[in-house]
XYZ file of C-alpha atoms in Angstrom:
694
model
C 0.000 0.000 0.000
C 1.330 3.426 -0.912
C -0.034 6.267 1.191
C 1.445 9.384 -0.326
C 0.767 12.942 0.793
C -0.010 14.352 -2.613
C -2.489 11.581 -3.337
C -4.277 11.901 -0.009
C -4.683 15.633 -0.269
C -5.588 15.526 -3.957
C -8.474 13.247 -3.086
C -9.703 15.075 0.004
C -8.819 18.735 -0.431
C -6.934 20.517 -3.192
C -6.530 23.996 -1.721
C -5.138 23.845 1.798
C -1.814 24.368 3.511
C 0.131 23.384 6.646
C 0.360 19.586 6.347
C 0.451 17.433 9.481
C 1.217 13.756 9.922
C -1.935 11.716 10.266
C -0.827 8.473 11.862
C -1.828 5.130 10.369
C -1.508 2.089 12.587
C -2.502 -1.557 12.558
C -3.568 -1.266 16.192
C -6.554 1.046 16.423
C -7.000 0.253 20.119
C -3.927 2.150 21.269
C -4.852 5.235 23.233
C -1.706 6.922 22.087
C 0.559 6.237 19.155
C 4.156 7.472 19.184
C 5.254 9.992 16.629
C 6.566 8.199 13.570
C 8.542 9.488 10.624
C 6.316 9.349 7.515
C 7.528 7.039 4.744
C 6.498 6.542 1.129
C 5.569 2.876 1.599
C 4.028 1.047 4.515
C 4.928 -2.602 4.870
C 2.401 -5.120 6.106
C 2.143 -4.920 9.885
C 4.213 -1.729 10.133
C 2.997 1.448 11.846
C 3.492 4.479 9.636
C 2.075 8.015 9.637
C 0.671 9.783 6.623
C 0.947 13.507 5.971
C -2.398 15.251 5.860
C -3.276 18.918 5.890
C -4.880 20.095 9.133
C -8.035 21.250 7.364
C -8.356 17.869 5.678
C -7.863 16.014 8.962
C -10.550 18.144 10.627
C -13.005 17.512 7.794
C -12.233 13.797 7.861
C -12.770 13.500 11.623
C -16.042 15.416 11.365
C -17.235 13.244 8.479
C -16.372 10.082 10.416
C -18.363 11.259 13.443
C -21.328 12.305 11.326
C -21.437 8.927 9.549
C -20.973 6.905 12.747
C -17.799 5.314 11.415
C -14.302 5.143 12.764
C -11.788 7.312 10.981
C -10.118 4.073 9.912
C -13.261 2.786 8.194
C -13.930 6.060 6.410
C -10.381 6.569 5.159
C -10.173 2.957 4.080
C -13.368 3.369 2.074
C -12.254 6.653 0.502
C -8.658 5.932 -0.272
C -7.829 2.270 -0.552
C -8.989 1.855 -4.151
C -7.097 4.990 -5.149
C -3.841 4.188 -3.416
C -3.592 0.408 -3.383
C -1.403 -0.749 -6.233
C 1.748 -2.611 -7.086
C 4.770 -0.527 -7.937
C 6.235 -1.483 -11.330
C 9.705 -2.977 -11.412
C 12.330 -0.439 -12.409
C 13.286 -0.563 -16.078
C 16.172 -2.900 -16.847
C 18.299 -2.754 -19.997
C 20.285 -5.665 -21.440
C 22.163 -6.408 -24.645
C 20.338 -8.824 -26.942
C 21.970 -9.498 -30.295
C 22.775 -6.146 -31.891
C 20.256 -4.289 -29.729
C 19.667 -2.973 -26.228
C 16.333 -4.163 -24.823
C 14.637 -2.202 -22.011
C 11.672 -3.346 -19.928
C 8.734 -0.944 -19.642
C 6.015 -1.775 -17.130
C 2.880 0.388 -16.838
C 2.071 3.753 -18.364
C 4.502 5.653 -16.168
C 7.382 3.943 -17.972
C 5.827 3.311 -21.393
C 4.499 6.730 -22.386
C 7.436 8.909 -21.242
C 9.738 6.662 -23.301
C 7.429 6.833 -26.352
C 7.207 10.619 -26.075
C 10.977 10.904 -25.604
C 11.537 8.949 -28.816
C 9.055 11.009 -30.827
C 10.405 14.307 -29.471
C 13.943 13.215 -30.359
C 13.276 12.811 -34.082
C 14.690 15.284 -36.597
C 14.025 16.261 -40.186
C 14.701 13.253 -42.421
C 13.785 10.720 -39.716
C 10.657 8.564 -39.876
C 8.078 7.678 -37.215
C 5.971 4.551 -37.793
C 2.953 3.847 -35.590
C 0.703 0.779 -35.684
C -2.085 0.808 -33.103
C -5.413 -0.705 -32.153
C -6.361 2.487 -30.292
C -4.945 6.002 -30.684
C -6.814 8.815 -28.954
C -6.322 12.146 -27.227
C -8.449 14.677 -25.359
C -10.411 15.535 -28.525
C -11.940 12.032 -28.391
C -12.833 12.182 -24.701
C -16.317 13.647 -24.983
C -17.637 11.429 -27.760
C -16.502 7.822 -27.240
C -13.302 7.588 -25.194
C -13.384 9.291 -21.763
C -10.258 9.695 -19.696
C -12.088 8.068 -16.793
C -9.643 9.269 -14.165
C -6.597 8.442 -16.258
C -5.356 12.017 -15.952
C -4.475 11.243 -12.302
C -2.111 8.361 -13.113
C 1.494 8.274 -14.255
C 2.008 8.387 -18.015
C -1.278 10.077 -18.897
C 0.300 13.493 -19.378
C 2.797 12.042 -21.851
C 0.132 9.969 -23.630
C -1.921 13.106 -24.190
C 1.099 14.891 -25.675
C 1.811 12.230 -28.290
C -0.662 13.439 -30.904
C 0.401 17.102 -30.802
C 4.078 16.136 -30.811
C 3.637 13.862 -33.818
C 1.878 16.627 -35.759
C 4.599 19.099 -34.781
C 7.312 16.700 -35.956
C 5.477 16.059 -39.214
C 5.459 19.800 -39.949
C 9.202 19.928 -39.155
C 9.940 17.403 -41.911
C 9.784 14.093 -40.040
C 7.985 11.455 -42.108
C 5.094 9.901 -40.174
C 3.373 6.678 -41.276
C 0.470 5.268 -39.285
C -1.637 2.097 -39.476
C -4.830 2.125 -37.415
C -7.599 -0.344 -36.724
C -11.006 0.617 -38.100
C -13.215 -2.185 -36.782
C -16.760 -1.590 -35.581
C -17.316 -1.312 -31.834
C -20.661 -2.242 -30.242
C -20.197 -0.006 -27.209
C -18.308 3.155 -26.316
C -16.176 4.013 -23.285
C -19.203 5.403 -21.449
C -20.915 1.998 -21.613
C -23.477 3.174 -24.165
C -24.677 0.627 -26.742
C -23.691 2.937 -29.557
C -22.025 1.380 -32.607
C -19.118 3.251 -34.138
C -15.915 2.649 -36.063
C -12.636 2.629 -34.152
C -10.200 5.559 -34.523
C -12.545 7.358 -36.941
C -11.873 10.880 -35.717
C -8.164 10.291 -35.138
C -7.744 9.142 -38.746
C -9.465 12.294 -39.992
C -7.352 14.575 -37.780
C -4.104 12.903 -38.817
C -4.910 13.124 -42.525
C -5.997 16.756 -42.208
C -2.638 17.439 -40.535
C -0.761 15.859 -43.440
C 0.121 12.524 -41.819
C 0.167 9.394 -44.000
C -2.450 6.986 -42.571
C -3.451 3.497 -43.711
C -6.659 1.842 -42.523
C -6.078 -1.812 -41.744
C -8.559 -3.973 -43.717
C -11.481 -5.474 -41.839
C -12.577 -9.093 -42.263
C -15.053 -8.230 -45.042
C -12.130 -6.680 -46.908
C -9.894 -9.734 -46.649
C -8.347 -8.589 -43.368
C -9.019 -9.537 -39.751
C -11.549 -9.030 -36.987
C -9.352 -6.279 -35.573
C -5.872 -4.828 -36.145
C -4.479 -5.429 -32.680
C -0.732 -4.694 -33.068
C 0.782 -2.012 -30.789
C 4.082 -0.810 -32.250
C 6.159 2.370 -32.439
C 9.215 2.438 -34.726
C 11.754 5.216 -35.175
C 14.108 5.374 -38.179
C 17.007 7.718 -37.493
C 20.542 7.872 -38.836
C 21.659 9.899 -35.829
C 20.184 7.786 -33.015
C 19.790 4.464 -34.834
C 16.577 2.538 -35.501
C 14.438 1.518 -32.548
C 11.078 -0.100 -31.893
C 8.660 -0.343 -28.963
C 6.341 -3.332 -28.876
C 3.953 -4.865 -26.348
C 0.381 -4.733 -25.092
C -0.184 -1.022 -24.401
C -2.576 0.907 -26.648
C -2.404 4.670 -27.070
C -5.958 5.234 -25.832
C -7.094 7.921 -23.396
C -7.632 5.339 -20.669
C -4.630 3.138 -21.479
C -2.276 4.597 -18.819
C -4.621 3.292 -16.098
C -4.135 -0.317 -17.155
C -1.507 -2.676 -15.816
C 0.444 -3.373 -19.011
C 3.922 -3.854 -20.414
C 6.121 -3.228 -23.455
C 9.780 -3.509 -24.349
C 11.899 -0.813 -25.997
C 14.477 -2.189 -28.449
C 17.262 0.088 -29.705
C 20.064 -0.590 -32.168
C 23.413 -0.486 -30.400
C 25.630 2.455 -31.375
C 28.255 0.247 -32.989
C 25.658 -1.220 -35.368
C 24.007 2.032 -36.483
C 23.425 1.957 -40.219
C 24.385 -1.731 -40.430
C 21.082 -3.237 -39.363
C 19.913 -5.013 -36.213
C 17.020 -7.088 -34.907
C 15.033 -3.829 -34.881
C 15.062 -3.905 -38.678
C 13.759 -7.490 -38.678
C 10.802 -6.478 -36.520
C 9.959 -3.438 -38.666
C 10.331 -5.409 -41.890
C 8.156 -8.326 -40.738
C 5.479 -6.288 -39.001
C 4.972 -2.655 -40.008
C 6.366 -2.766 -43.548
C 4.384 -5.839 -44.587
C 1.221 -4.539 -42.878
C 1.645 -1.199 -44.686
C 1.793 -2.910 -48.082
C -1.094 -5.243 -47.219
C -3.314 -2.361 -46.089
C -2.807 -0.470 -49.370
C -3.302 -3.641 -51.425
C -6.685 -4.363 -49.844
C -7.662 -0.683 -49.994
C -7.137 -0.853 -53.742
C -9.353 -3.921 -54.015
C -12.196 -2.898 -51.707
C -12.024 0.838 -51.057
C -12.790 2.389 -47.693
C -15.840 0.191 -47.058
C -17.593 -2.562 -48.994
C -21.278 -2.414 -49.950
C -21.981 -5.314 -47.608
C -20.476 -3.398 -44.680
C -22.465 -0.278 -45.428
C -25.829 -2.025 -45.365
C -27.719 -4.190 -42.921
C -26.840 -7.864 -42.859
C -30.534 -8.722 -43.144
C -31.689 -10.369 -46.344
C -33.848 -7.338 -47.087
C -31.572 -4.306 -47.337
C -33.096 -1.470 -45.360
C -30.562 1.153 -46.251
C -27.160 2.244 -45.107
C -26.355 1.741 -41.422
C -25.991 4.972 -39.382
C -22.455 4.173 -38.255
C -21.486 3.284 -41.849
C -22.923 6.551 -43.104
C -20.798 8.445 -40.581
C -17.718 6.464 -41.567
C -18.176 7.068 -45.282
C -18.838 10.747 -44.683
C -15.640 11.173 -42.685
C -13.350 8.583 -44.279
C -14.909 7.204 -47.452
C -14.344 10.192 -49.701
C -10.680 10.351 -48.685
C -9.748 6.739 -49.346
C -11.852 6.267 -52.451
C -9.605 8.829 -54.135
C -7.474 7.124 -56.862
C -4.262 8.382 -55.245
C -4.986 6.027 -52.330
C -6.677 3.221 -54.281
C -3.709 2.913 -56.653
C -0.832 3.118 -54.171
C -0.132 -0.607 -54.125
C -0.137 -1.070 -57.890
C 2.133 1.959 -58.272
C 4.388 0.820 -55.435
C 4.100 4.181 -53.677
C 4.962 3.028 -50.168
C 7.781 5.475 -49.272
C 9.126 3.106 -46.636
C 12.553 3.861 -45.122
C 15.271 1.335 -45.859
C 15.715 -1.504 -43.392
C 18.575 -3.986 -43.097
C 17.333 -7.195 -41.440
C 20.064 -9.382 -39.954
C 20.541 -13.106 -40.450
C 19.891 -15.371 -37.461
C 18.353 -12.596 -35.323
C 18.578 -12.949 -31.545
C 14.947 -11.789 -31.228
C 12.215 -13.943 -32.790
C 9.318 -12.180 -34.538
C 5.947 -13.973 -34.350
C 2.692 -13.136 -36.118
C -0.985 -13.938 -36.493
C -2.209 -12.744 -39.893
C -4.839 -13.746 -42.468
C -3.931 -16.124 -45.275
C -4.420 -13.275 -47.768
C -0.900 -12.089 -46.895
C 0.272 -15.169 -48.807
C -2.252 -15.122 -51.624
C -1.374 -11.496 -52.411
C 2.369 -12.070 -52.168
C 3.011 -10.010 -49.027
C 4.313 -13.082 -47.194
C 6.310 -15.891 -48.761
C 3.995 -18.846 -49.381
C 5.934 -20.965 -46.845
C 5.798 -18.347 -44.081
C 3.942 -19.369 -40.925
C 1.155 -16.812 -40.497
C 0.115 -18.379 -37.159
C 3.604 -18.422 -35.644
C 2.503 -17.210 -32.178
C 0.296 -20.315 -31.918
C 3.110 -22.476 -33.274
C 5.511 -21.096 -30.670
C 3.135 -22.211 -27.898
C 1.568 -25.389 -29.285
C 3.699 -26.495 -32.228
C 2.295 -27.860 -35.480
C 2.896 -30.262 -38.333
C 5.291 -28.859 -40.917
C 4.775 -28.803 -44.671
C 6.473 -32.196 -44.970
C 4.548 -33.751 -42.088
C 7.295 -33.241 -39.522
C 6.358 -32.280 -35.970
C 7.377 -28.754 -34.924
C 7.469 -28.701 -31.129
C 5.771 -25.887 -29.240
C 6.952 -24.574 -25.889
C 3.987 -26.012 -24.006
C 4.897 -29.458 -25.392
C 8.605 -29.123 -24.637
C 9.606 -31.283 -21.622
C 12.601 -28.994 -21.062
C 10.187 -26.097 -20.497
C 8.580 -26.724 -17.122
C 8.198 -23.177 -15.740
C 5.542 -20.660 -16.785
C 4.560 -17.271 -15.402
C 2.048 -15.264 -17.414
C -0.066 -12.122 -17.148
C -2.838 -12.274 -19.736
C -5.755 -10.009 -20.508
C -7.560 -12.995 -22.043
C -6.964 -16.729 -21.594
C -9.667 -18.667 -23.440
C -7.791 -20.819 -25.973
C -9.123 -24.328 -25.393
C -6.105 -26.296 -26.599
C -3.759 -24.127 -24.545
C -6.002 -24.739 -21.545
C -5.988 -28.511 -22.076
C -2.205 -28.607 -22.482
C -1.595 -26.592 -19.291
C -3.989 -28.850 -17.353
C -2.409 -32.014 -18.745
C 1.096 -30.952 -17.782
C 0.028 -29.570 -14.406
C -1.673 -32.849 -13.488
C 1.368 -34.829 -14.600
C 3.596 -32.657 -12.403
C 5.715 -31.502 -15.354
C 4.753 -27.808 -15.386
C 5.065 -25.198 -12.649
C 2.551 -22.648 -13.927
C 1.065 -19.529 -12.360
C -1.172 -17.203 -14.351
C -2.895 -13.873 -13.716
C -5.829 -12.736 -15.845
C -8.003 -9.624 -15.935
C -11.217 -9.892 -13.893
C -13.395 -7.428 -15.824
C -13.918 -9.627 -18.897
C -14.837 -12.598 -16.725
C -17.516 -10.462 -15.083
C -18.794 -8.810 -18.260
C -18.758 -11.853 -20.558
C -19.800 -15.045 -18.727
C -18.958 -17.189 -21.771
C -15.270 -16.444 -21.108
C -15.418 -17.999 -17.632
C -15.339 -21.755 -18.403
C -11.618 -21.900 -19.243
C -10.731 -19.934 -16.098
C -13.030 -22.088 -13.962
C -11.752 -25.364 -15.403
C -8.129 -24.395 -14.832
C -8.916 -23.618 -11.193
C -10.983 -26.794 -10.822
C -7.998 -28.842 -11.984
C -5.726 -27.097 -9.487
C -3.799 -24.828 -11.851
C -2.805 -21.655 -9.953
C -4.677 -18.981 -11.884
C -6.077 -15.808 -10.334
C -7.967 -12.712 -11.423
C -5.639 -9.764 -10.796
C -6.754 -7.299 -8.116
C -7.487 -4.196 -10.207
C -8.466 -0.673 -9.193
C -12.188 -0.939 -9.884
C -12.904 2.726 -9.306
C -10.580 3.705 -12.153
C -11.822 0.749 -14.273
C -8.305 -0.591 -14.419
C -7.602 -3.729 -16.408
C -4.760 -6.171 -16.367
C -4.085 -5.651 -20.068
C -0.773 -7.536 -20.363
C -0.051 -10.169 -22.988
C 3.264 -11.600 -21.788
C 4.680 -14.856 -20.480
C 8.034 -15.999 -19.160
C 8.885 -19.602 -19.987
C 11.890 -21.558 -18.761
C 13.272 -24.511 -16.845
C 13.566 -25.179 -13.138
C 14.895 -28.293 -11.424
C 13.581 -29.209 -7.987
C 16.849 -28.286 -6.322
C 17.128 -24.929 -8.113
C 16.376 -21.753 -6.197
C 15.484 -19.897 -9.384
C 14.517 -20.966 -12.907
C 16.936 -20.610 -15.803
C 16.890 -20.734 -19.614
C 14.198 -18.067 -19.413
C 12.662 -16.345 -22.394
C 10.054 -13.620 -22.585
C 7.111 -13.782 -24.986
C 5.524 -10.328 -25.271
C 3.289 -8.585 -27.771
C -0.308 -7.836 -28.627
C -1.747 -11.362 -28.770
C -4.248 -12.582 -26.229
C -4.226 -16.321 -25.601
C -7.529 -16.844 -27.404
C -8.587 -18.368 -30.720
C -8.856 -14.863 -32.201
C -5.414 -13.934 -30.905
C -3.588 -17.067 -32.050
C -5.398 -18.296 -35.175
C -6.571 -17.233 -38.609
C -8.260 -18.471 -41.798
C -5.698 -21.009 -43.019
C -8.321 -23.539 -44.103
C -12.002 -24.450 -44.028
C -14.050 -26.625 -41.704
C -12.816 -28.241 -38.508
C -9.250 -27.684 -37.334
C -7.299 -30.881 -36.721
C -4.723 -29.264 -34.432
C -6.947 -29.283 -31.334
C -5.929 -32.794 -30.316
C -6.521 -32.522 -26.552
C -9.631 -30.353 -26.853
C -11.256 -32.688 -29.394
C -10.337 -35.671 -27.230
C -12.042 -34.002 -24.255
C -15.186 -33.398 -26.315
C -15.337 -37.040 -27.422
C -14.872 -38.122 -23.818
C -17.837 -35.955 -22.765
C -19.959 -37.443 -25.574
C -19.070 -40.958 -24.423
C -19.897 -40.146 -20.809
C -23.151 -38.307 -21.505
C -24.658 -40.052 -24.521
C -22.977 -43.317 -25.563
C -24.932 -45.656 -23.271
C -28.322 -44.133 -24.172
C -27.552 -44.031 -27.888
C -26.434 -47.665 -28.021
C -29.640 -48.648 -26.212
C -31.820 -46.612 -28.598
C -29.966 -47.872 -31.674
C -30.463 -51.465 -30.480
C -34.194 -50.799 -29.937
C -34.501 -49.351 -33.452
C -32.728 -52.319 -35.056
C -34.925 -54.810 -33.158
C -38.102 -53.036 -34.289
C -39.643 -55.019 -37.207
C -40.784 -51.788 -38.812
C -37.252 -50.363 -38.923
C -34.117 -50.960 -41.000
C -32.075 -53.712 -39.328
C -28.948 -52.706 -41.257
C -28.571 -49.291 -39.576
C -25.056 -48.996 -38.144
C -24.073 -47.360 -34.865
C -22.412 -43.947 -34.821
C -19.844 -45.447 -32.412
C -17.178 -47.557 -34.127
C -13.950 -49.195 -33.022
C -12.189 -45.966 -34.012
C -14.569 -43.799 -32.009
C -17.408 -41.490 -33.011
C -18.246 -41.423 -36.742
C -19.717 -37.965 -37.432
C -20.696 -38.825 -41.005
C -22.690 -41.768 -39.679
C -24.729 -39.330 -37.530
C -25.747 -37.428 -40.651
C -26.482 -40.644 -42.557
C -28.597 -42.146 -39.750
C -30.521 -38.914 -39.169
C -31.421 -38.727 -42.834
C -32.644 -42.339 -42.890
C -34.567 -41.971 -39.635
C -36.257 -38.735 -40.715
C -37.331 -40.432 -43.928
C -38.686 -43.415 -41.978
C -40.490 -41.144 -39.517
C -42.297 -39.401 -42.357
C -43.274 -42.745 -43.888
C -44.650 -44.185 -40.626
C -46.469 -40.988 -39.713
C -48.222 -40.765 -43.092
C -49.094 -44.461 -42.878
C -50.622 -43.938 -39.447
C -52.734 -41.003 -40.673
C -53.992 -43.090 -43.563
C -54.925 -45.986 -41.262
C -56.331 -43.591 -38.684
C -54.818 -45.480 -35.745
C -51.856 -45.397 -33.368
C -50.111 -48.554 -34.540
C -46.820 -46.797 -35.249
C -46.606 -44.714 -32.055
C -43.925 -46.834 -30.361
C -41.711 -46.840 -33.443
C -42.116 -43.083 -33.853
C -41.163 -42.520 -30.213
C -37.961 -44.529 -30.690
C -37.054 -42.587 -33.845
C -37.671 -39.190 -32.259
C -35.734 -40.091 -29.107
C -32.703 -41.237 -31.114
C -32.772 -38.314 -33.558
C -33.075 -35.895 -30.622
C -30.058 -37.467 -28.934
C -28.115 -37.292 -32.209
C -28.857 -33.537 -32.234
C -27.370 -33.196 -28.747
C -24.242 -35.035 -29.879
C -23.991 -32.697 -32.869
C -24.074 -29.722 -30.498
C -21.042 -31.145 -28.718
C -19.257 -31.926 -31.989
C -19.825 -28.335 -33.088
C -17.772 -27.218 -30.098
C -14.736 -28.422 -32.028
C -12.622 -25.532 -33.281
C -13.073 -24.357 -36.854
C -10.933 -22.285 -39.163
C -12.023 -18.651 -39.031
C -10.623 -15.161 -39.244
C -8.864 -13.969 -36.142
C -7.063 -10.768 -35.197
C -3.888 -9.339 -36.648
C -1.249 -9.716 -33.935
C 2.480 -9.663 -33.407
C 4.795 -10.775 -30.627
C 8.492 -11.225 -30.026
C 10.603 -13.654 -28.035
C 13.553 -12.280 -26.060
C 15.997 -14.830 -24.664
C 17.736 -12.841 -21.943
C 17.820 -13.696 -18.251
C 17.912 -10.133 -16.909
C 14.933 -9.084 -19.023
C 12.907 -12.200 -18.220
C 13.695 -12.042 -14.499
C 12.421 -8.461 -14.358
C 9.035 -9.717 -15.520
C 9.199 -12.635 -13.084
C 9.805 -10.212 -10.196
C 6.851 -8.138 -11.387
C 4.710 -11.249 -11.507
C 5.670 -12.236 -7.978
C 4.630 -8.806 -6.655
C 1.386 -8.871 -8.650
C 0.594 -12.382 -7.466
C 1.278 -11.555 -3.816
C -0.816 -8.400 -4.078
C -3.700 -10.363 -5.596
C -3.875 -13.395 -3.337
C -3.343 -11.567 -0.038
C -6.389 -9.891 1.408
C -5.980 -6.157 1.642
C -4.778 -4.963 4.969
C -7.317 -3.094 7.063
C -5.974 0.349 7.798
C -6.337 2.019 11.154
C -6.201 5.810 11.591
C -6.090 7.517 14.987
C -6.541 11.160 15.851
C -6.844 13.822 18.597
C -6.001 17.492 18.872
C -3.008 17.206 21.229
C 0.206 18.668 19.874
C 3.092 16.387 20.888
C 6.359 17.682 22.202
C 8.598 16.855 19.278
C 10.827 18.448 16.733
C 9.895 19.161 13.138
C 10.318 15.864 11.353
C 8.541 16.078 8.040
C 9.747 17.163 4.638
C 7.248 20.030 4.540
C 8.915 21.669 7.538
C 5.663 21.445 9.494
C 5.086 20.145 13.007
C 4.178 16.447 13.248
C 1.004 15.703 15.207
C -0.034 12.434 16.808
C -3.710 11.786 17.463
C -5.694 9.592 19.811
C -8.579 7.476 18.592
C -11.845 9.411 18.603
C -14.580 7.539 16.750
């Protein structure tokens, strides 16, 4: 718990003077508490005073008396949610390949670094930005409120980014931006108002002369959302650098618990290329070309997007009309539609290195290959492959980290964890005792979307240590991280080793890890599909075999009907075949019964309907198998460096401890007696100690 003077007085009274020390103690029964020197942090079980202005203390004591509460109860209610948090680990820098990698945890580290980089650019340099959300104060009233973010570290710098980018653009710095333009069902105020993401920011940037590409939506051959969060700087004087991770540039983003890494080319490799160039080349540069390619094919918005998805078109949708009014006329101009065919990309030169020390991973639609943006052999689901492995083009097994017996240590902070095969693999290894896993997830999505809960609940049911991070609910904080540290730890080791950090934009969900590489059912959900078949056996096999036997023994039925359960397991095609035959027989018997005007076929009809109904239930379970579908556009990197990975492990340990331990009840005591002591506080004011009053 951090009880800091400025925070206390900002909450309770902004315009007072003469601070005093308002003593906080774990023992609220003491009649007197000795004068203590105020500190920034109070450890569990430690007495520590808190500076508070005299006027504030008087108001607080009066309010406590009037509400029949102790001062402790009132202050705890007022301040705990505002002041209880985990301090981010200090940034650590380490050499990785030809780069220096720096950890950035939370907005107070992320946004000052981003602003510093942008402010440091000069004429002839290039700024590249790829974001899911980019907002500033001009968006606050309509869809994206600050929501208290202006009181947290990093918000001031986040709000300066837009103006600084425009200023740099006018000074001759090239700025290239890729933004998501997916449709949102709800705004930041909680209103069910549909709108397109980043609409006003795109317009402002274009009006200011910034080069902006709209990432194609799924109806345009793109993805559900463009979810990458990347800042790249091209500079001959400072060297190329890139920032990548989970933090958006939204108005409310600084509130979230999140993380990025800053990667800078080492001085001795300036102009020669480094892993930074590999990241830019594989992510921003290819996305830039893809965006302009699909813009040329589809324009700003397709006809299908503009109209209702009902069979009877009722006219253009309101949100589509707004989008086309603001954006459509701009991007339907031939100068934008023809950029890909003319090759007018204006991308700065990059020099990717061979055998880079930092892996670049992606989740992109198959159209990157069909349109020649990616090589046809490139893995466009490489984040999934990194975790779960896959079969190679020649049938060889490519091992994923979660299948690697040498990887038995996992610490992860994840905004979303819903991927069913990932869940099954973690459970399997946890139960076998071959994986030491601890995972933190964000609680707000579990509360808002109940359909996301089953994976979380099943992990906990099977004993996997997974917890919902303790967020600041008043500020609507989220644990928005998408990182994991994976490594190895023997039983006799004090600490794990061979650590590597996976960090980027990808949630551990089907949308975050998969895309449209095929049609129909995916065959790479081995454990998940096995679990589904096990549930079918447990719930339906006995009843179905009994019903099938009754049908075959019925003289009115086809004795050659085969069971849907074979020696190899469930035969889905046999379900379809049997249903078709049974429906045909039901119609025949029913018509026969009507003609005879009797109930002679009732028993046979009951058997048919019972079996067909059970087949339908089995089909519902089979349909839970994963299918190929469009996901999100994501990127991530893997950094194999112990100092970097251990920084995230230390952060995890603090976050975990903060989450699982119940918050400490604060106790505040007060009276009006001035103690006989010397000035001890940094404000140069007398320290007061108070007796309990309420």
